PDB file of N, CA and C in Angstrom:
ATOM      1  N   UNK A   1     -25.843  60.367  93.667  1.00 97.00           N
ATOM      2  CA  UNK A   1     -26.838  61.225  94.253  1.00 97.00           C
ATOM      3  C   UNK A   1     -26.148  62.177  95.225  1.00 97.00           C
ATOM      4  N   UNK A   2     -26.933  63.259  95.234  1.00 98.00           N
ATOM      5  CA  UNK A   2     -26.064  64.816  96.016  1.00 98.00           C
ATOM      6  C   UNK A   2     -27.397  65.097  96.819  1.00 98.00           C
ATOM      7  N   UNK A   3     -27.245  65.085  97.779  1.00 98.00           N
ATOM      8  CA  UNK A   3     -28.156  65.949  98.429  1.00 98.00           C
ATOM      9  C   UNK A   3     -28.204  67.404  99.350  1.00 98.00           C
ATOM     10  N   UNK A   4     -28.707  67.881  99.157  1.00 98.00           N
ATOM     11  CA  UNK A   4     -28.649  69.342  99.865  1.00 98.00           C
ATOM     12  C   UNK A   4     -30.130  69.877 100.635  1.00 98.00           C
ATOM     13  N   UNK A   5     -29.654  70.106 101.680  1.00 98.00           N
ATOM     14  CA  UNK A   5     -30.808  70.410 102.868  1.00 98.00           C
ATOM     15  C   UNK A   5     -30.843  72.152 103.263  1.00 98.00           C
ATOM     16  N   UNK A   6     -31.835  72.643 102.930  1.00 98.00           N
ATOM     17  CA  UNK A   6     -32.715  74.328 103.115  1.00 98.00           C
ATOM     18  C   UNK A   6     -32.715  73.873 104.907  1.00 98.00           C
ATOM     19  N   UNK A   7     -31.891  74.528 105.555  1.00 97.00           N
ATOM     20  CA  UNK A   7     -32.506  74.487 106.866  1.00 97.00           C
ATOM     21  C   UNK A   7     -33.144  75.547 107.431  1.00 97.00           C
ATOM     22  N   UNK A   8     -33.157  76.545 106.721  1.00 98.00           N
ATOM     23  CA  UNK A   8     -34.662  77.684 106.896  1.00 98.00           C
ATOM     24  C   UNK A   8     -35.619  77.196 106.593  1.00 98.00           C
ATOM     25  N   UNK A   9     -35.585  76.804 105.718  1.00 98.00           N
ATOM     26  CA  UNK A   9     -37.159  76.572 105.101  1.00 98.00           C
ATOM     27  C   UNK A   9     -36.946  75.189 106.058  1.00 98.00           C
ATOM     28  N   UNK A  10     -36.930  74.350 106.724  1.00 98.00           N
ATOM     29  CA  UNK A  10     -36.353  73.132 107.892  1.00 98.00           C
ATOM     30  C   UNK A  10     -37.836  73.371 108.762  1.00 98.00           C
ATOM     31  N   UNK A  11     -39.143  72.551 109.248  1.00 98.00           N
ATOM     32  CA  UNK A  11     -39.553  72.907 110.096  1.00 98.00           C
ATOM     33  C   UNK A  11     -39.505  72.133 111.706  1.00 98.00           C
ATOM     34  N   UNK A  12     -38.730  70.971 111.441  1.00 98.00           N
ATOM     35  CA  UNK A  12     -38.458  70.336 112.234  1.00 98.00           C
ATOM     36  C   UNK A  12     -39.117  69.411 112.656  1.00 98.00           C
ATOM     37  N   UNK A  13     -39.525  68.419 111.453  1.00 98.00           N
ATOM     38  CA  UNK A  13     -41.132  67.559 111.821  1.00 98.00           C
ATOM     39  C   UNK A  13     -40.455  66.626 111.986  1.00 98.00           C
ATOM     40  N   UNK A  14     -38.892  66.030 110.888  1.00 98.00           N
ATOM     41  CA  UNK A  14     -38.204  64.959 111.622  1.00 98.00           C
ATOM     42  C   UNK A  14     -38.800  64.000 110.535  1.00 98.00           C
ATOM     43  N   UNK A  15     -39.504  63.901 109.594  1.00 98.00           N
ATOM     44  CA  UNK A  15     -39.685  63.100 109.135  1.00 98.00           C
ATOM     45  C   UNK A  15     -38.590  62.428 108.658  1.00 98.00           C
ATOM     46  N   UNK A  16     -37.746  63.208 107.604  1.00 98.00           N
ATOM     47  CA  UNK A  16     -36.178  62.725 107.484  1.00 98.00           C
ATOM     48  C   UNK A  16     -35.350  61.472 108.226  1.00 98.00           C
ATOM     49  N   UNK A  17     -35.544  61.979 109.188  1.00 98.00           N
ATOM     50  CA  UNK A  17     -35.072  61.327 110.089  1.00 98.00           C
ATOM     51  C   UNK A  17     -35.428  59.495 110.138  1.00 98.00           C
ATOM     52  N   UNK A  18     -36.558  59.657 110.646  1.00 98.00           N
ATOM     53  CA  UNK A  18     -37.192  58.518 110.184  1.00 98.00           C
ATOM     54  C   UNK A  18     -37.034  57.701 109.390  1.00 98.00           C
ATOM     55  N   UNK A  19     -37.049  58.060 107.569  1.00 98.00           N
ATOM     56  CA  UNK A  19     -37.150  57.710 106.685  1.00 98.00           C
ATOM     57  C   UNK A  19     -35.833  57.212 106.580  1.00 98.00           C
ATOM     58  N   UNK A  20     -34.498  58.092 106.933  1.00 98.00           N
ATOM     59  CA  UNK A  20     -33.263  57.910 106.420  1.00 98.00           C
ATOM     60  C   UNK A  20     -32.717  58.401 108.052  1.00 98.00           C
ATOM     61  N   UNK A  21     -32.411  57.640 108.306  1.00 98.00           N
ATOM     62  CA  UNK A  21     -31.265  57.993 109.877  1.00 98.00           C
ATOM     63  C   UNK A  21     -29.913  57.519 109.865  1.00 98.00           C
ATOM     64  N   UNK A  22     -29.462  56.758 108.646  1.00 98.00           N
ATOM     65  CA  UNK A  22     -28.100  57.253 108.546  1.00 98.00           C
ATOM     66  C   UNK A  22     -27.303  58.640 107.855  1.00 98.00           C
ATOM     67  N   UNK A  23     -28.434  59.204 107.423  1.00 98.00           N
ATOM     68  CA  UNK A  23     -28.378  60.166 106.379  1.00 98.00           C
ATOM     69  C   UNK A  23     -28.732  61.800 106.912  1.00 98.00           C
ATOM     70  N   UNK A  24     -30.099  61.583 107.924  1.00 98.00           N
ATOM     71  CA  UNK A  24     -30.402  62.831 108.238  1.00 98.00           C
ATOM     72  C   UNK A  24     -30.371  62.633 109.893  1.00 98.00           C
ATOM     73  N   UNK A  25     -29.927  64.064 110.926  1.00 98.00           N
ATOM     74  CA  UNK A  25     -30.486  63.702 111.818  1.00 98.00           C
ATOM     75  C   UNK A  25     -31.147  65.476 112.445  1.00 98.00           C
ATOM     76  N   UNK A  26     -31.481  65.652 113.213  1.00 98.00           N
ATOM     77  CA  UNK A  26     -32.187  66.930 113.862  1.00 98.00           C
ATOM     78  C   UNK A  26     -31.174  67.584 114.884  1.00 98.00           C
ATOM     79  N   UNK A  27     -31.018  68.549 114.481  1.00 97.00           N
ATOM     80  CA  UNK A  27     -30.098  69.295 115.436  1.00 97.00           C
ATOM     81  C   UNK A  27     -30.777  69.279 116.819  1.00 97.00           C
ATOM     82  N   UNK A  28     -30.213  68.607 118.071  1.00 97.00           N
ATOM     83  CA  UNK A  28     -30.728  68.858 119.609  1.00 97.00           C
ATOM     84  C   UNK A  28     -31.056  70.182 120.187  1.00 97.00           C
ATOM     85  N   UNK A  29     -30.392  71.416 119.518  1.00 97.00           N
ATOM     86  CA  UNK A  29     -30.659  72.482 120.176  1.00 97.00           C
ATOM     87  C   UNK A  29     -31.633  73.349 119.347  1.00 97.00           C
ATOM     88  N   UNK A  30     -32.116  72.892 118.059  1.00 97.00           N
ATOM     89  CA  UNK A  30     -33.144  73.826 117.337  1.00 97.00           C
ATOM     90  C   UNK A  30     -34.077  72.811 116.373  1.00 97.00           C
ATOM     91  N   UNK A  31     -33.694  71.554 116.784  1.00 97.00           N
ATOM     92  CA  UNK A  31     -34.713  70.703 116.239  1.00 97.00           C
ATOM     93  C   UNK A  31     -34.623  70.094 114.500  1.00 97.00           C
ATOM     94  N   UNK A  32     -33.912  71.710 113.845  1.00 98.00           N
ATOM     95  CA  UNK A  32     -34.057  71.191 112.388  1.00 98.00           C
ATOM     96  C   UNK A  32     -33.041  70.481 111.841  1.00 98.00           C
ATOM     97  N   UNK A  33     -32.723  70.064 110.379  1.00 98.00           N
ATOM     98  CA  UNK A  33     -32.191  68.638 109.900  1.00 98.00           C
ATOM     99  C   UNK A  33     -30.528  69.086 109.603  1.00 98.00           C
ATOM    100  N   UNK A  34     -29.967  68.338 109.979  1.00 98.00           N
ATOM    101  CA  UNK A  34     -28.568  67.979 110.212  1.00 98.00           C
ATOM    102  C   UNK A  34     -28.405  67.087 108.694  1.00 98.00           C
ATOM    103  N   UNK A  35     -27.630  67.389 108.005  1.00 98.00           N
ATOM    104  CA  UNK A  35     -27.388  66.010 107.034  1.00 98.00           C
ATOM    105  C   UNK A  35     -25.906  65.553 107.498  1.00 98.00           C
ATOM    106  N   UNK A  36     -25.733  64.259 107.663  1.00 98.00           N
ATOM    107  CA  UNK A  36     -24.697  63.506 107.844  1.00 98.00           C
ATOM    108  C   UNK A  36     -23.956  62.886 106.539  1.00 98.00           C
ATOM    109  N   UNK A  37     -24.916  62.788 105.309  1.00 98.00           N
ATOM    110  CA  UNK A  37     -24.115  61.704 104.143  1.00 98.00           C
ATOM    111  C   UNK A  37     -24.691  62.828 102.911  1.00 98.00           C
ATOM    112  N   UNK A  38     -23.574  64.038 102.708  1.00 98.00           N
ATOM    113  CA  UNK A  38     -24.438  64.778 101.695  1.00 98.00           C
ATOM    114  C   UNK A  38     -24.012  63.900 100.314  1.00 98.00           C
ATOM    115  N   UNK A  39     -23.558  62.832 100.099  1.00 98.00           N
ATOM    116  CA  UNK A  39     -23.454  61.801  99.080  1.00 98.00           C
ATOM    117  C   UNK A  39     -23.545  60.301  99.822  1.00 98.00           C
ATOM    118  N   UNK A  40     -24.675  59.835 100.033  1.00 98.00           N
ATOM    119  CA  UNK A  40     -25.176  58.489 100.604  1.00 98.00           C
ATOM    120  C   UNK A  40     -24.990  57.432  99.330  1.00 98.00           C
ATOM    121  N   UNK A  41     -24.210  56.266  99.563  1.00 97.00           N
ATOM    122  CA  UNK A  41     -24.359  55.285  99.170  1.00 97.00           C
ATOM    123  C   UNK A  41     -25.189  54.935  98.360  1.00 97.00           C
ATOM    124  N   UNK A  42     -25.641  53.964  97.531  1.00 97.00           N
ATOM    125  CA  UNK A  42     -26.501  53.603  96.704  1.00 97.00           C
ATOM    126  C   UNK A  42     -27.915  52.843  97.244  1.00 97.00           C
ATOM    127  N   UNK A  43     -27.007  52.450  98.814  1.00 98.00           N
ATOM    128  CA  UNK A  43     -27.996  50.940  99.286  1.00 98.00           C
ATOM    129  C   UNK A  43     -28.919  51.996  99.698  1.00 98.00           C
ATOM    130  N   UNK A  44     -28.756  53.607  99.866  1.00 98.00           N
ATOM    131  CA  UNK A  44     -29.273  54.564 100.625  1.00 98.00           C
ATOM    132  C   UNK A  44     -30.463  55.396  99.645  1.00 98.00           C
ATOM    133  N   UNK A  45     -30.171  55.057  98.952  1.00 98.00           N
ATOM    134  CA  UNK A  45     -30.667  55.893  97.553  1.00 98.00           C
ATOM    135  C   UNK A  45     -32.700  55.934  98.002  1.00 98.00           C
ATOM    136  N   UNK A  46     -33.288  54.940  97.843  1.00 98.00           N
ATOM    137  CA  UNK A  46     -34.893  54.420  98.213  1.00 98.00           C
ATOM    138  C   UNK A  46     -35.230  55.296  99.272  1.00 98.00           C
ATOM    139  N   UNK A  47     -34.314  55.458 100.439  1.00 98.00           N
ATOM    140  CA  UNK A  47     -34.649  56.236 101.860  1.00 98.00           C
ATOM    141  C   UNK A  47     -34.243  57.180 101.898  1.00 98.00           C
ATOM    142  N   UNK A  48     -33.536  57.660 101.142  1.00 98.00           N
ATOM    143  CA  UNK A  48     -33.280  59.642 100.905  1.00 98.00           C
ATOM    144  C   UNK A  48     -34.016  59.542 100.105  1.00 98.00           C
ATOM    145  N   UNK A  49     -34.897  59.419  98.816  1.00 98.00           N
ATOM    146  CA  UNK A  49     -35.775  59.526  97.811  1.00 98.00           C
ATOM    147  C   UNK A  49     -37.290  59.921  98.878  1.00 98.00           C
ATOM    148  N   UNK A  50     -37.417  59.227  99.442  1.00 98.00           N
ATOM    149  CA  UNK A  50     -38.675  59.159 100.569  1.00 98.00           C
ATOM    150  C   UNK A  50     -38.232  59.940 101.498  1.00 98.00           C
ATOM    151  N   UNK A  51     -37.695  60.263 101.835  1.00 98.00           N
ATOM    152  CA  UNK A  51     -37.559  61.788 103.062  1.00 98.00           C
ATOM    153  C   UNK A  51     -38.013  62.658 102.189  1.00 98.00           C
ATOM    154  N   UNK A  52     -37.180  62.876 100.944  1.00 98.00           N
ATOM    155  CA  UNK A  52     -37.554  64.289 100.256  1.00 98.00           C
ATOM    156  C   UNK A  52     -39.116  64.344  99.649  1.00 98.00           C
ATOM    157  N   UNK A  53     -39.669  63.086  99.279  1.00 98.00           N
ATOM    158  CA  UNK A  53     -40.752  63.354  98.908  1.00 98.00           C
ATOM    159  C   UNK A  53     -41.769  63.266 100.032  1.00 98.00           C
ATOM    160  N   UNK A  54     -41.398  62.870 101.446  1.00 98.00           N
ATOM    161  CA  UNK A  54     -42.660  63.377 103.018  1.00 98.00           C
ATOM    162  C   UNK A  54     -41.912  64.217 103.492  1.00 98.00           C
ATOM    163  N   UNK A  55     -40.879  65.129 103.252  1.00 98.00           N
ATOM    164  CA  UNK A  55     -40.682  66.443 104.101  1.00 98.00           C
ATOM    165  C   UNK A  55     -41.827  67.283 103.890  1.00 98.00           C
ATOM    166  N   UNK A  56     -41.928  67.930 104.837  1.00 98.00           N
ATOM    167  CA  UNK A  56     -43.293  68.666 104.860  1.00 98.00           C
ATOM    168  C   UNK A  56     -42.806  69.899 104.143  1.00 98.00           C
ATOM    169  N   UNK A  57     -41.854  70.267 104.689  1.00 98.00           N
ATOM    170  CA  UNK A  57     -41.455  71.954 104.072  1.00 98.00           C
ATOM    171  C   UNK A  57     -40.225  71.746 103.018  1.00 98.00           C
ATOM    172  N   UNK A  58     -40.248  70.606 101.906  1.00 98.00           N
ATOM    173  CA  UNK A  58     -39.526  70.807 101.222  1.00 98.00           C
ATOM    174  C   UNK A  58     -38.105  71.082 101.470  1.00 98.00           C
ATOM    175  N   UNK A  59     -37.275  70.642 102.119  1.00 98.00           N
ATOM    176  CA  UNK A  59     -36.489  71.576 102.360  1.00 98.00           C
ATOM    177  C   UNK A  59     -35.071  70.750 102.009  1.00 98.00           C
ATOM    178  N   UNK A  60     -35.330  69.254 101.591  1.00 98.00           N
ATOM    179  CA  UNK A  60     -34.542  68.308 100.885  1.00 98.00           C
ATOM    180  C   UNK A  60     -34.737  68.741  99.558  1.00 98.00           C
ATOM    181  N   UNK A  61     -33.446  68.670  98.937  1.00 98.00           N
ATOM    182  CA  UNK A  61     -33.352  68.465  97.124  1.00 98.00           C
ATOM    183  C   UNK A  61     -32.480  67.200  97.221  1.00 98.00           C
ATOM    184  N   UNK A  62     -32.787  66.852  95.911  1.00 98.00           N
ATOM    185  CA  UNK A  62     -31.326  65.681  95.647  1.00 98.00           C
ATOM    186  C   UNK A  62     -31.268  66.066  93.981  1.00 98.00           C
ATOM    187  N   UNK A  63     -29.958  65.441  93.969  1.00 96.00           N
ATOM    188  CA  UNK A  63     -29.163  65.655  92.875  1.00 96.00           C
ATOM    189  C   UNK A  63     -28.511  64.598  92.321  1.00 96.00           C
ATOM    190  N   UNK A  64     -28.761  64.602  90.937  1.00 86.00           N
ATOM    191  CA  UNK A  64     -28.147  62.452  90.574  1.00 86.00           C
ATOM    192  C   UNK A  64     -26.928  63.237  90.193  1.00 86.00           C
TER     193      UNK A  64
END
């Protein structure tokens, strides 16, 4: 899995975060998503799947 994060289209709701916090985190000075693991592990796979499908603004893709 590949993931790639739109941080324009980013509105900064953080859900990401949540879902996957070894994976995503929010930039401190503008709020929107930081990716840390743009190829996460497998054990990771369930909780990047669920960020991208409750981001509000779309702004996660993934890629097998």
């Amino acid at each position: 899995m590949k993931i790639n994060v739109d941080r324009e289209r980013c509105v900064g709701a953080g859900q990401c975060v949540l879902a996957a916090a070894a994976v995503f985190e929010q930039n401190p000075e503008d709020g929107l998503v930081e990716l840390l693991l743009p190829e996460p592990s497998q054990d990771l796979h369930a909780a990047v799947t669920e960020a991208e499908l409750i981001c509000p603004s779309g702004a996660i893709e993934l890629q097998s």
